[in-house]
Coordinates of C-alpha atoms in Angstrom, one line a residue:
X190 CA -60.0 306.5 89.7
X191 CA -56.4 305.1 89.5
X192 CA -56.7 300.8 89.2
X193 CA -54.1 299.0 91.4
X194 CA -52.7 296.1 89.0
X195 CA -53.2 292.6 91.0
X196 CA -50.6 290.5 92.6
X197 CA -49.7 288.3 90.1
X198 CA -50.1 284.4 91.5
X199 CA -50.6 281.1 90.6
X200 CA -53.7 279.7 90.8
X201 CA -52.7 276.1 90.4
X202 CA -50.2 276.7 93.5
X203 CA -53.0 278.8 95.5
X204 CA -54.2 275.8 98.1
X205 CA -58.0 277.4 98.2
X206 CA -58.5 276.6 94.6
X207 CA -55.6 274.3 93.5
X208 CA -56.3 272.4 90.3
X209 CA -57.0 268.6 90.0
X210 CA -56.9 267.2 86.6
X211 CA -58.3 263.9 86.1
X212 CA -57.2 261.3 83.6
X213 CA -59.1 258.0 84.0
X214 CA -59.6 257.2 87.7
X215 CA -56.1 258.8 88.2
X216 CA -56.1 262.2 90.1
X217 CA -52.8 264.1 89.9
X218 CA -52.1 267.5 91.6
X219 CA -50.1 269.3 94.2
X220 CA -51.6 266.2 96.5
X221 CA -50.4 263.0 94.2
X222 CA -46.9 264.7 93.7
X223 CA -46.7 265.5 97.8
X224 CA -48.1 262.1 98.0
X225 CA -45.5 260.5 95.5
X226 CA -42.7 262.5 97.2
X227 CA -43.5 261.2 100.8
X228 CA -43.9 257.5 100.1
X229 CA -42.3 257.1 97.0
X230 CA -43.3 253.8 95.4
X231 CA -43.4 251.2 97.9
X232 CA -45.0 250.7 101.0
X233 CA -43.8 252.9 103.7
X234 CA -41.8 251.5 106.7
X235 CA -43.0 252.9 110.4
X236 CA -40.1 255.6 110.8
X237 CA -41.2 257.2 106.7
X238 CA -44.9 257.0 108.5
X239 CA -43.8 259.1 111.5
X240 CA -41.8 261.1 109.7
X241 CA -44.2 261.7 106.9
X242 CA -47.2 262.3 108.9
X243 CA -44.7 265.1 110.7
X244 CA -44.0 266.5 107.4
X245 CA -47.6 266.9 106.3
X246 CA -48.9 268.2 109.5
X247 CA -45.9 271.0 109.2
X248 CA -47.2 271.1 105.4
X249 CA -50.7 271.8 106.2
X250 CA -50.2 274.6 109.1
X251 CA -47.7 276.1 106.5
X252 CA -50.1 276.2 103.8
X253 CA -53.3 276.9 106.0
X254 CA -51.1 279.8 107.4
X255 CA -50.1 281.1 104.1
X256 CA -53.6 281.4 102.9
X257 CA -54.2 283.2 105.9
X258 CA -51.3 285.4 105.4
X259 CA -52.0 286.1 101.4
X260 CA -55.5 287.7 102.8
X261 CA -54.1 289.2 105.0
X262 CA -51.3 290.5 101.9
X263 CA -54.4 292.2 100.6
X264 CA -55.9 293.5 103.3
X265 CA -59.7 294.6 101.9
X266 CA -62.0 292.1 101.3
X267 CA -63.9 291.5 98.6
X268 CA -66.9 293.9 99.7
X269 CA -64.8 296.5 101.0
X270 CA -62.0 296.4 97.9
X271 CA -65.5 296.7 95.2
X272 CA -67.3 299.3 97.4
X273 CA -63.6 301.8 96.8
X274 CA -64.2 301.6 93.5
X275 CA -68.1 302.0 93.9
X276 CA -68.8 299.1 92.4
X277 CA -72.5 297.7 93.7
X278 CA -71.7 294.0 95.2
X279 CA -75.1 291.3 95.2
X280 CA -74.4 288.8 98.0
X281 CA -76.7 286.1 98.8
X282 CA -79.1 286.9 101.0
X283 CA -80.0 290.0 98.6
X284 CA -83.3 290.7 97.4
X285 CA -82.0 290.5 94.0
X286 CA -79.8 287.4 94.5
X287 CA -82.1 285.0 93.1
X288 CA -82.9 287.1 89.8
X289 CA -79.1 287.7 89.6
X290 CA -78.2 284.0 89.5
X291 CA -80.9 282.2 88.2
X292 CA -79.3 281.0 84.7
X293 CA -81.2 281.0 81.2
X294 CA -80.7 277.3 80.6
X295 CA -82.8 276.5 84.3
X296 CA -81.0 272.6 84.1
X297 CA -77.3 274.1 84.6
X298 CA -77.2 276.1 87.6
X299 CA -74.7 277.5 89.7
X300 CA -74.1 279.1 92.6
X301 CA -71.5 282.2 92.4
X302 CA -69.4 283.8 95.4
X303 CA -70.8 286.9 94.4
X304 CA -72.3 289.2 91.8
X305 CA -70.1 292.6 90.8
X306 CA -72.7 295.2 88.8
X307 CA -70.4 297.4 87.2
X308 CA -71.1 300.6 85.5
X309 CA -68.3 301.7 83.3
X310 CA -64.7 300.2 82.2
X311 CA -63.4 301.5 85.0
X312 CA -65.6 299.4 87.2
X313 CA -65.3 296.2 85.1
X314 CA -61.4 296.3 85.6
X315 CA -62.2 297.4 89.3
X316 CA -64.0 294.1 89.6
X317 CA -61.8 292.0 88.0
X318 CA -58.8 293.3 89.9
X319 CA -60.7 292.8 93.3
X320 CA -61.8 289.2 92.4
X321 CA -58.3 288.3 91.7
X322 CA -56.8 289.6 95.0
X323 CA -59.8 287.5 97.1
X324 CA -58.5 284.2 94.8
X325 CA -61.8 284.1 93.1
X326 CA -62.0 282.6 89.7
X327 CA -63.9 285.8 87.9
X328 CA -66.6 285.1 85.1
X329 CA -68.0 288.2 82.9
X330 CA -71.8 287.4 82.3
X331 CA -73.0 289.7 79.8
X332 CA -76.7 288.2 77.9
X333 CA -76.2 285.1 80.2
X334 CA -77.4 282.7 77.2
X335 CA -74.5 280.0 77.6
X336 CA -76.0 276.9 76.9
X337 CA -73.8 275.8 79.6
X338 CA -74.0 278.5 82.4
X339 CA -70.4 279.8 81.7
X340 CA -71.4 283.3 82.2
X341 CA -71.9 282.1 86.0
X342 CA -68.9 280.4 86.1
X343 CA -69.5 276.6 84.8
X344 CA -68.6 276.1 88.3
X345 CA -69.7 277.3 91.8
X346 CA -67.9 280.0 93.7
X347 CA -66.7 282.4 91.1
X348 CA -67.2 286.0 91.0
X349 CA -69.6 287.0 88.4
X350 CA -68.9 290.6 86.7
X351 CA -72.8 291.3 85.5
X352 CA -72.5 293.5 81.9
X353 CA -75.7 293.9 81.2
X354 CA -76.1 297.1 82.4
X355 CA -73.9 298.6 80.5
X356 CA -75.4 298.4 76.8
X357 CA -75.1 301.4 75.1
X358 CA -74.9 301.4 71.3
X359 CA -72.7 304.5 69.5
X360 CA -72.6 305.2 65.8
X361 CA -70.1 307.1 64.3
X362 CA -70.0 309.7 61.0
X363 CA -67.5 306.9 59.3
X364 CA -70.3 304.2 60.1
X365 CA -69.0 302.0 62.2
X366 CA -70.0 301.6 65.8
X367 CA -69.0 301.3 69.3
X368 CA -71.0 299.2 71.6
X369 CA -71.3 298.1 75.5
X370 CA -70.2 294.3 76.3
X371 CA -73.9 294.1 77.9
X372 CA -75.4 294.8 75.0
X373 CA -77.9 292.4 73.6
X374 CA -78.8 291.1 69.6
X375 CA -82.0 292.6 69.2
X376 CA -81.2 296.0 70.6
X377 CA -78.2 296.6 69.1
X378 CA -79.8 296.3 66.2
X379 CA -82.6 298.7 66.7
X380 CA -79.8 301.5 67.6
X381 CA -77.7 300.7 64.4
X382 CA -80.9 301.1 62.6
X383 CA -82.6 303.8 64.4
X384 CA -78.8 305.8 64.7
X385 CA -78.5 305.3 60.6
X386 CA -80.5 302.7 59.1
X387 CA -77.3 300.7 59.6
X388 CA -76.5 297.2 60.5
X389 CA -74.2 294.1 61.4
X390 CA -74.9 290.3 61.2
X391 CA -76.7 288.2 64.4
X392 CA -78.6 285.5 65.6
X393 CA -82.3 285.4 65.9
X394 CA -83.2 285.6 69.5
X395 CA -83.2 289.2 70.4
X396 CA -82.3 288.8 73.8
X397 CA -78.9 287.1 73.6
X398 CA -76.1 289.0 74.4
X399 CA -73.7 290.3 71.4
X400 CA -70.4 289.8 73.9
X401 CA -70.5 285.8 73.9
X402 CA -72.6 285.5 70.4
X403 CA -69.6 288.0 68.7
X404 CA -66.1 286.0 70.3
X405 CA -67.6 282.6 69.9
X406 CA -68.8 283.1 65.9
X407 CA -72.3 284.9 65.5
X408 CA -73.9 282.4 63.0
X409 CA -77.5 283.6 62.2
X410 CA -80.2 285.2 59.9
X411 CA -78.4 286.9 56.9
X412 CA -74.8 285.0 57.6
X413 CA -74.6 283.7 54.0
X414 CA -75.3 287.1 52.8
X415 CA -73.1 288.9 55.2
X416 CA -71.0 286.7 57.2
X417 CA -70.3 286.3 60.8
X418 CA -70.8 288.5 63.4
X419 CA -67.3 288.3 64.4
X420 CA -66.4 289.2 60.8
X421 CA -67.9 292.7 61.4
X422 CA -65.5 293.3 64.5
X423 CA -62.7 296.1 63.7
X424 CA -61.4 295.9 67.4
X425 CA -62.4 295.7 71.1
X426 CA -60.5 296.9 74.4
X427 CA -59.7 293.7 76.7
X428 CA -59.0 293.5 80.1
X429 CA -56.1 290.6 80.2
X430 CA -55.1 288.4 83.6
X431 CA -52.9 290.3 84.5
X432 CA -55.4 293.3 84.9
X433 CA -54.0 295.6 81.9
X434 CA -56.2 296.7 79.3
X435 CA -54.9 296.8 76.2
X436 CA -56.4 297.5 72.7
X437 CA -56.6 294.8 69.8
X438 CA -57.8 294.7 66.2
X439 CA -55.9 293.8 62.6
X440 CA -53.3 296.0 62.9
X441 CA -52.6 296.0 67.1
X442 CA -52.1 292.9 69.4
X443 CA -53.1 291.2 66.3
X444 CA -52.8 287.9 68.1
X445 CA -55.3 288.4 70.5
X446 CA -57.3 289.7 68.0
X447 CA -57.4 286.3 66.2
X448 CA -57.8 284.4 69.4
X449 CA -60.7 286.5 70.2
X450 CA -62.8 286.0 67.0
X451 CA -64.1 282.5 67.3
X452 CA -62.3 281.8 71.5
X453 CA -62.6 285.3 72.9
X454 CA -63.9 284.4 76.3
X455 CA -60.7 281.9 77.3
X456 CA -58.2 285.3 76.4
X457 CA -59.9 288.1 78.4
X458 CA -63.0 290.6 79.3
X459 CA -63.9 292.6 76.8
X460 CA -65.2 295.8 77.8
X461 CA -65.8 297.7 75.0
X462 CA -66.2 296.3 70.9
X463 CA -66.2 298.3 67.8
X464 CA -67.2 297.3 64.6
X465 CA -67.9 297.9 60.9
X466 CA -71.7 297.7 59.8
X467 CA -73.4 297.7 56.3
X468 CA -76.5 299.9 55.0
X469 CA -79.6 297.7 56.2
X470 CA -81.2 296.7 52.7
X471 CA -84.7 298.5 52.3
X472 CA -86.2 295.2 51.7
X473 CA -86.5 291.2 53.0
X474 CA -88.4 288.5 52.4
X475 CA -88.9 285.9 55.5
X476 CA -90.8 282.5 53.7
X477 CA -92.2 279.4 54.9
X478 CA -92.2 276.1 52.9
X479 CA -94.4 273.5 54.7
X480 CA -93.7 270.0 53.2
X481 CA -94.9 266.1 54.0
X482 CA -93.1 264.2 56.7
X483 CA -91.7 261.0 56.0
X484 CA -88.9 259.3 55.4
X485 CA -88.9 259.2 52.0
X486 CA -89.5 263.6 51.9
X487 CA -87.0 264.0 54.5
X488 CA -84.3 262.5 52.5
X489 CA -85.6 264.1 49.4
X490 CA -85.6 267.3 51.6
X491 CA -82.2 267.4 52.8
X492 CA -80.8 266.5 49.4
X493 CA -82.3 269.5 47.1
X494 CA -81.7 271.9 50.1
X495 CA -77.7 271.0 49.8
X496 CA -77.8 271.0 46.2
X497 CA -79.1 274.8 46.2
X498 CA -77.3 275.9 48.9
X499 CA -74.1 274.6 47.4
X500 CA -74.8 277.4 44.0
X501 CA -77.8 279.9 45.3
X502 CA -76.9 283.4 45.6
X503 CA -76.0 285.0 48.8
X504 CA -78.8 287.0 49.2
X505 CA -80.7 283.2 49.8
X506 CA -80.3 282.7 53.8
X507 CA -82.2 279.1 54.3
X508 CA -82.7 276.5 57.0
X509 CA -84.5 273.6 57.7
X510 CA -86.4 272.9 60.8
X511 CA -87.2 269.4 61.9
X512 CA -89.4 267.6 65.0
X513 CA -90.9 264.3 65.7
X514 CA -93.9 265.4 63.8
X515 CA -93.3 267.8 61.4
X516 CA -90.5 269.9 58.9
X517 CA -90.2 273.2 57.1
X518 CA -88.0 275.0 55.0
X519 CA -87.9 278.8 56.1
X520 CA -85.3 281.6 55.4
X521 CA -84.7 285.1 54.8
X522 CA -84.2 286.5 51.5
X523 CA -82.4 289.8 51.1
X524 CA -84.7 291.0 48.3
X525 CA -88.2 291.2 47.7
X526 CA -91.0 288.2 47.0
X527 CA -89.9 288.1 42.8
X528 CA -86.1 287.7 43.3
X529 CA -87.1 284.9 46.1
X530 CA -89.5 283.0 43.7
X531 CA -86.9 283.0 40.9
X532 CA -84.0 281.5 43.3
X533 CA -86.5 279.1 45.0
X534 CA -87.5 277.4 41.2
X535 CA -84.4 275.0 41.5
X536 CA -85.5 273.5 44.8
X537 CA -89.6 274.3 44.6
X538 CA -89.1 271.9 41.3
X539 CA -87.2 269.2 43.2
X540 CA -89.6 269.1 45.7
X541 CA -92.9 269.3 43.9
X542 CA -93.7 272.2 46.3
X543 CA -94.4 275.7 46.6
X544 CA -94.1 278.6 49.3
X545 CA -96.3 278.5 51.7
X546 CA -95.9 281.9 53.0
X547 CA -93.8 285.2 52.0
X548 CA -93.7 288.2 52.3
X549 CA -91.5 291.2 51.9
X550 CA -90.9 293.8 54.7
X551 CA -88.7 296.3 56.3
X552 CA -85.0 295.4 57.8
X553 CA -86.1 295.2 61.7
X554 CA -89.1 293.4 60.7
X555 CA -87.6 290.5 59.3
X556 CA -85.7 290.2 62.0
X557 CA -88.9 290.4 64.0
X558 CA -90.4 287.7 62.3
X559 CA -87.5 285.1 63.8
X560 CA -88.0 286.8 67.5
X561 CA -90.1 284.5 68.2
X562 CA -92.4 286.8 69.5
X563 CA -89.9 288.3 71.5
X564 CA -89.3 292.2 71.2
X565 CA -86.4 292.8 69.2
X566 CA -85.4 295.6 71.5
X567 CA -84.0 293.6 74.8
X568 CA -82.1 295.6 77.6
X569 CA -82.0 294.9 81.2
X570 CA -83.9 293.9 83.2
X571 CA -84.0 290.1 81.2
X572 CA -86.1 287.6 82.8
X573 CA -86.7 284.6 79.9
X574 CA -85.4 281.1 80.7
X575 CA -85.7 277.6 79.7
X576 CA -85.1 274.4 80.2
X577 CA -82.9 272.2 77.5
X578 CA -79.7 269.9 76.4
X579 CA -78.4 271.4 73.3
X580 CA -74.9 270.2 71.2
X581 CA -74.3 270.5 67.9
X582 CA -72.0 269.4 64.7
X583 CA -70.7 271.1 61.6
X584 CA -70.0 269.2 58.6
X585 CA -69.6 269.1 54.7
X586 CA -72.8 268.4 52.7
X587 CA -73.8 265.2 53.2
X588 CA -73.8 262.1 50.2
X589 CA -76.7 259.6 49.6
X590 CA -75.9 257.6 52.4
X591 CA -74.9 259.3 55.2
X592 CA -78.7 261.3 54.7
X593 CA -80.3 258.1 54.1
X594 CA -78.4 257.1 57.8
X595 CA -79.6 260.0 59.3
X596 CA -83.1 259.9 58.8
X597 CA -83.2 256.0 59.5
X598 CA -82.1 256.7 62.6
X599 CA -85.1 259.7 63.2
X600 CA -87.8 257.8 62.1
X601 CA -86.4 255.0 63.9
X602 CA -87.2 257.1 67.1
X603 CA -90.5 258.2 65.2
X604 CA -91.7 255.0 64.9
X605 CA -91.1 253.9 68.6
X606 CA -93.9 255.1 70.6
X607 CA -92.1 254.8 74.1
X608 CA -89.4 256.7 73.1
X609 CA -88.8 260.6 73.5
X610 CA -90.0 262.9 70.8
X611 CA -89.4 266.1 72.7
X612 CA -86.1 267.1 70.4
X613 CA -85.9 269.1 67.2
X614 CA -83.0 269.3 64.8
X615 CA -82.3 273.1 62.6
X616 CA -80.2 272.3 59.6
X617 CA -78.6 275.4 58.7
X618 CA -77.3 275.6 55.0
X619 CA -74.0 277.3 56.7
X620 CA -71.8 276.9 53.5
X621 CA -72.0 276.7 49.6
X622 CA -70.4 278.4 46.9
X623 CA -71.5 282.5 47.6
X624 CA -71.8 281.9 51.4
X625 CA -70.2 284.7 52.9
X626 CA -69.1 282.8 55.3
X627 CA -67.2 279.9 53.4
X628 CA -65.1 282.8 51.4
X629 CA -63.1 283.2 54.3
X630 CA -60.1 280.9 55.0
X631 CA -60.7 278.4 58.2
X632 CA -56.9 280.1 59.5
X633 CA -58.1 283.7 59.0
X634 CA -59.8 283.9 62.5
X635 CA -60.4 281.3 65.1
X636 CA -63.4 280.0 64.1
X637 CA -62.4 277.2 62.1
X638 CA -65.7 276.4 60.3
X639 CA -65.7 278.2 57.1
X640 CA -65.4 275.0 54.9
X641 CA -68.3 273.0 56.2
X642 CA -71.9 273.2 54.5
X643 CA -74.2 272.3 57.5
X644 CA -74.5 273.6 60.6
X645 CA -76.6 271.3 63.0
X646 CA -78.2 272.3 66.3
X647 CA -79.3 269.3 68.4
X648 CA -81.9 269.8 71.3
X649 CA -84.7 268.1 73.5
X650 CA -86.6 270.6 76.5
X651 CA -87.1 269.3 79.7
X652 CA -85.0 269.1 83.0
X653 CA -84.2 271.8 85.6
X654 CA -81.5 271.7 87.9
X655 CA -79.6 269.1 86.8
X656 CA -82.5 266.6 86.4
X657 CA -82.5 265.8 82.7
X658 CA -83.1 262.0 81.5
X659 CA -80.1 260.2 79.9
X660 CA -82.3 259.2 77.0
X661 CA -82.5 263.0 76.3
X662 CA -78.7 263.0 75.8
X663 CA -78.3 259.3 74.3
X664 CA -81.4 259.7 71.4
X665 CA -79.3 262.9 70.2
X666 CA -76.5 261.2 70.4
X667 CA -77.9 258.5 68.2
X668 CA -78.8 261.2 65.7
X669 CA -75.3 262.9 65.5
X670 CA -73.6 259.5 65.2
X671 CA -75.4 257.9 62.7
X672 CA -73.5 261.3 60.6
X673 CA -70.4 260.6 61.6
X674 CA -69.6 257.2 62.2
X675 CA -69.0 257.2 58.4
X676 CA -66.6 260.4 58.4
X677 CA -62.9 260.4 58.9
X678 CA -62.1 262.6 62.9
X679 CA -60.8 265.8 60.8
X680 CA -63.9 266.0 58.3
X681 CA -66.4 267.1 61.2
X682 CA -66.5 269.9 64.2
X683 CA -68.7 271.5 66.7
X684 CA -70.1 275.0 67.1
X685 CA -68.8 276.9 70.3
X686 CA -72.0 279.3 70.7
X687 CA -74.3 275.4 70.8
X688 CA -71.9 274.4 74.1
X689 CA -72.7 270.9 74.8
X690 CA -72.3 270.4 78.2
X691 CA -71.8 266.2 77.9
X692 CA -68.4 267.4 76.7
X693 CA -65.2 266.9 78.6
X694 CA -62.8 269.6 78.4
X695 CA -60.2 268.2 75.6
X696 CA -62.9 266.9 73.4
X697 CA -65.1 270.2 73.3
X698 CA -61.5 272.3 72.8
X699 CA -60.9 269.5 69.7
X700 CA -64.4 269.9 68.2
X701 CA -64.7 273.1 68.7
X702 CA -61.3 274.7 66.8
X703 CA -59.8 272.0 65.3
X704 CA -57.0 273.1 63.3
X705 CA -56.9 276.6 65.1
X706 CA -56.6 275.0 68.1
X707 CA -52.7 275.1 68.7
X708 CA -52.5 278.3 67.5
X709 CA -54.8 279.2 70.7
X710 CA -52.9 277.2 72.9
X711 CA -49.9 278.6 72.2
X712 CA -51.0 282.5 72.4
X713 CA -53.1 281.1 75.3
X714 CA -49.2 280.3 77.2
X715 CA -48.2 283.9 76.6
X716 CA -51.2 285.8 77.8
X717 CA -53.2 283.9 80.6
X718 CA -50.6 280.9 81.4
X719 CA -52.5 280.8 85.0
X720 CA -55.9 280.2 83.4
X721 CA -56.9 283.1 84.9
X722 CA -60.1 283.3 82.1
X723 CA -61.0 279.4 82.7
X724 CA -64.6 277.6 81.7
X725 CA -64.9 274.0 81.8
X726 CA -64.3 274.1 77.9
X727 CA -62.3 276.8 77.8
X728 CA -58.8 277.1 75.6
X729 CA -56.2 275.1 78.0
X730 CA -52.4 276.6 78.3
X731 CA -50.3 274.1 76.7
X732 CA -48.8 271.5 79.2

């Protein structure tokens, strides 16, 4: 099936979706500069009136006509252009429409133009290359588990190009592997292992999908042991705006290749990935450490984890776990229930603790045992949702007083019965000495966070559709700044994969790359100038 390479256009000079951007109360735009050009700076006498409500009247049948006559241009519509290329189209009024579009995170929802269910490359670019000639803003939506909805557009009326059907996981004699972009977590690692007992890093929840986890980081179980996920990736194939495909890895488009570890969605679709993977070890150790809650232990807590995290071995993956009511320690040691004991001594001491539970099993069953009860092997169809604010922050380890802060500020909340206890905190010990991830440099991909120890996620259930308290945002936010009120702008970040959707555009871009960020701006200008690939957080073209 030959492609047909899309008209190239502007979007921000395309009147059906001309961009606005907002600075303050200020709105300026194709409207503020016709505006600025037709009445200049004072007020207009009665001829300039006359003349300028000619003018706009000529200006709006020219436009209105235009838009027609782009369609037109095309020719097929959106239905007609996907059904050439066999593509299966949902459309509201579908029986599957609702299933289609109903989002993981049920409190950000949107409402697409349309649903493309592609079945090979082929039909991915297909897709694309149709939404682009109908003016559609295109989304690729492969596990769906944005904690903003960006796999549905962040927005209403884009088309959404639906992966997940395509999941196929294919490993190669030279051990490394070539996978779907619908794939999900949990069954791409039953395939590695099942295919030849091999593996690549993850998250725990089996069911998101490897596309979005992969190009925004892929922090999770075993990441101080083996890195990111994005660390693992050797290449991928990309549909770009303009509609080509190209290839990328270390040694081919090499830019892109940066921008897509750590910013991959603002750059392109990626239809195919391949990637290294290591022998699964024969043996891990998932553990519980219960411990007392109050103020006093938390601070103790938080202090002895950073201290071991900042010189335990790499095989030691550990976390904390905090509510209104209650903390644990829990990990996953690469190793068996000796090895653990003897790295644990350190903090066990420190605490005047013990383990409360261990135990030493097989590869896909520790990975099991942080489902969540979920089966690790997730394909489509997908029907788990929720309801939740999440955000985030990354940050070095934390001195006496800045923990002290923190936990004030908890039991503060604690302590007030009227206020809301529905949140919980993970502190992930993200960095130290042997982390995997910390011996790469911040540069070396675009995920920027390989010098911080902690890696927070932030979030409190409740709300669907929209409807979510503002004390659910304002007690987190209480939380994160009573960490970073006391740290200099550059000394603290946000992760990508945690999108917080309280987060205007600049700030998230800030947070979320820091010192990579004009380094994606700038390859952003070469390859999507238009903003083609946009999300309400996505990299911006520079100005």
């Amino acid at each position: 099936m030959s492609i047909e390479k899309p008209e190239r256009f502007s979007f921000s000079s395309t009147p059906l979706i001309a961009k606005q951007e907002h600075v303050g109360h200020a709105v300026t735009g194709p409207g503020a500069r016709r505006r600025r050009y037709l009445y200049g700076y004072g007020p207009p006498t009665r001829p300039q009136l006359y003349w300028a409500t000619g003018c706009i009247l000529i200006l709006v049948f020219a436009l209105t006509s235009g838009a027609i006559f782009l369609t037109r241009h095309h020719s097929r519509s959106l239905a007609s252009c996907l059904a050439d290329a066999d593509v299966e189209l949902v459309q509201k009024g579908a029986n599957s429409w609702g299933t289609e579009i109903k989002p993981w995170n049920l409190r950000v929802a949107y409402t697409p133009a349309a649903v493309a269910v592609p079945r090979s490359i082929d039909q991915i670019r297909a897709s694309f290359n149709c939404g682009i000639k109908d003016r559609l803003r295109v989304s690729a939506k492969a596990g769906g588990h944005s904690f903003g909805s960006y796999g549905l557009g962040g927005e209403d009326g884009h088309l959404v190009i639906e992966l997940d059907r395509m999941h196929a996981v294919t490993l190669h004699d030279n051990h490394t592997a070539t996978i779907q972009p619908g794939a999900r977590v949990g069954h791409v690692s039953v395939e590695l292992y099942n295919q030849g007992r091999r593996a690549i890093p993850h998250g725990a929840c089996p069911g998101v999908g490897l596309a979005g986890h992969v190009l925004y980081g892929g922090y999770g179980r075993t990441s101080r042991t083996n890195g990111l996920t994005l660390d693992w990736l050797r290449g991928a194939k990309v549909i770009l705006a303009d509609g080509s495909m190209v290839y990328c890895s270390a040694t081919e488009n090499k830019d892109l290749f940066w921008a897509l570890r750590g910013a991959g969605p603002s750059f392109g679709i990626v239809v195919e990935f391949e990637f290294d993977t290591f022998a699964a070890p024969d043996h891990v150790t998932p553990f519980t450490i219960d411990l007392h809650w109050n103020e006093e232990k938390a601070i103790d807590t938080l202090k002895a984890l950073q201290d071991l995290a900042m010189t335990a071995p790499k095989e030691l993956n550990i976390f904390s776990f905090v509510t209104a009511t209650s903390q644990v320690i829990q990990g996953l040691y690469i190793g068996d229930e000796v090895g653990l004991n003897q790295t644990l001594q350190p903090l066990l001491a420190d605490l005047m603790t013990e383990v409360s539970y261990m135990t030493t099993v097989g590869w896909l069953e520790g990975l099991e045992h942080y489902a969540d009860g979920e089966a690790l092997d997730q394909t489509y169809p997908y029907n788990a949702h929720a309801s939740f604010y999440t955000t985030s922050l990354t940050t070095p380890a934390l001195n006496d007083e800045q923990v002290k802060s923190l936990m004030s500020t908890i039991f503060m909340n604690i302590h007030e019965h009227s206020a809301r206890h529905s949140w919980d905190i993970f502190f992930e010990m993200h960095g130290g000495n042997h982390s995997k991830v910390a011996q790469v440099d911040p540069s070396a991909t675009a995920y920027v966070h390989r010098d911080k120890m902690l890696l927070y996620q932030f979030s409190d259930t409740g709300g669907n559709h929209g409807e979510f308290p503002n004390e659910g945002f304002a007690v987190l936010k209480r939380f994160m700044d009573s960490i970073t009120n006391s740290m200099a702008e550059e000394d603290w970040g946000m992760y990508a994969n945690f999108v917080d959707t309280q987060l205007d555009g600049e700030t998230a871009q800030k947070r979320y790359y820091g010192g990579n960020l004009p380094g994606l701006r700038s390859i952003k200008g070469k390859l999507d100038a238009e903003d083609v690939f946009w999300n309400p957080q996505g990299i911006s073209p520079p100005s």
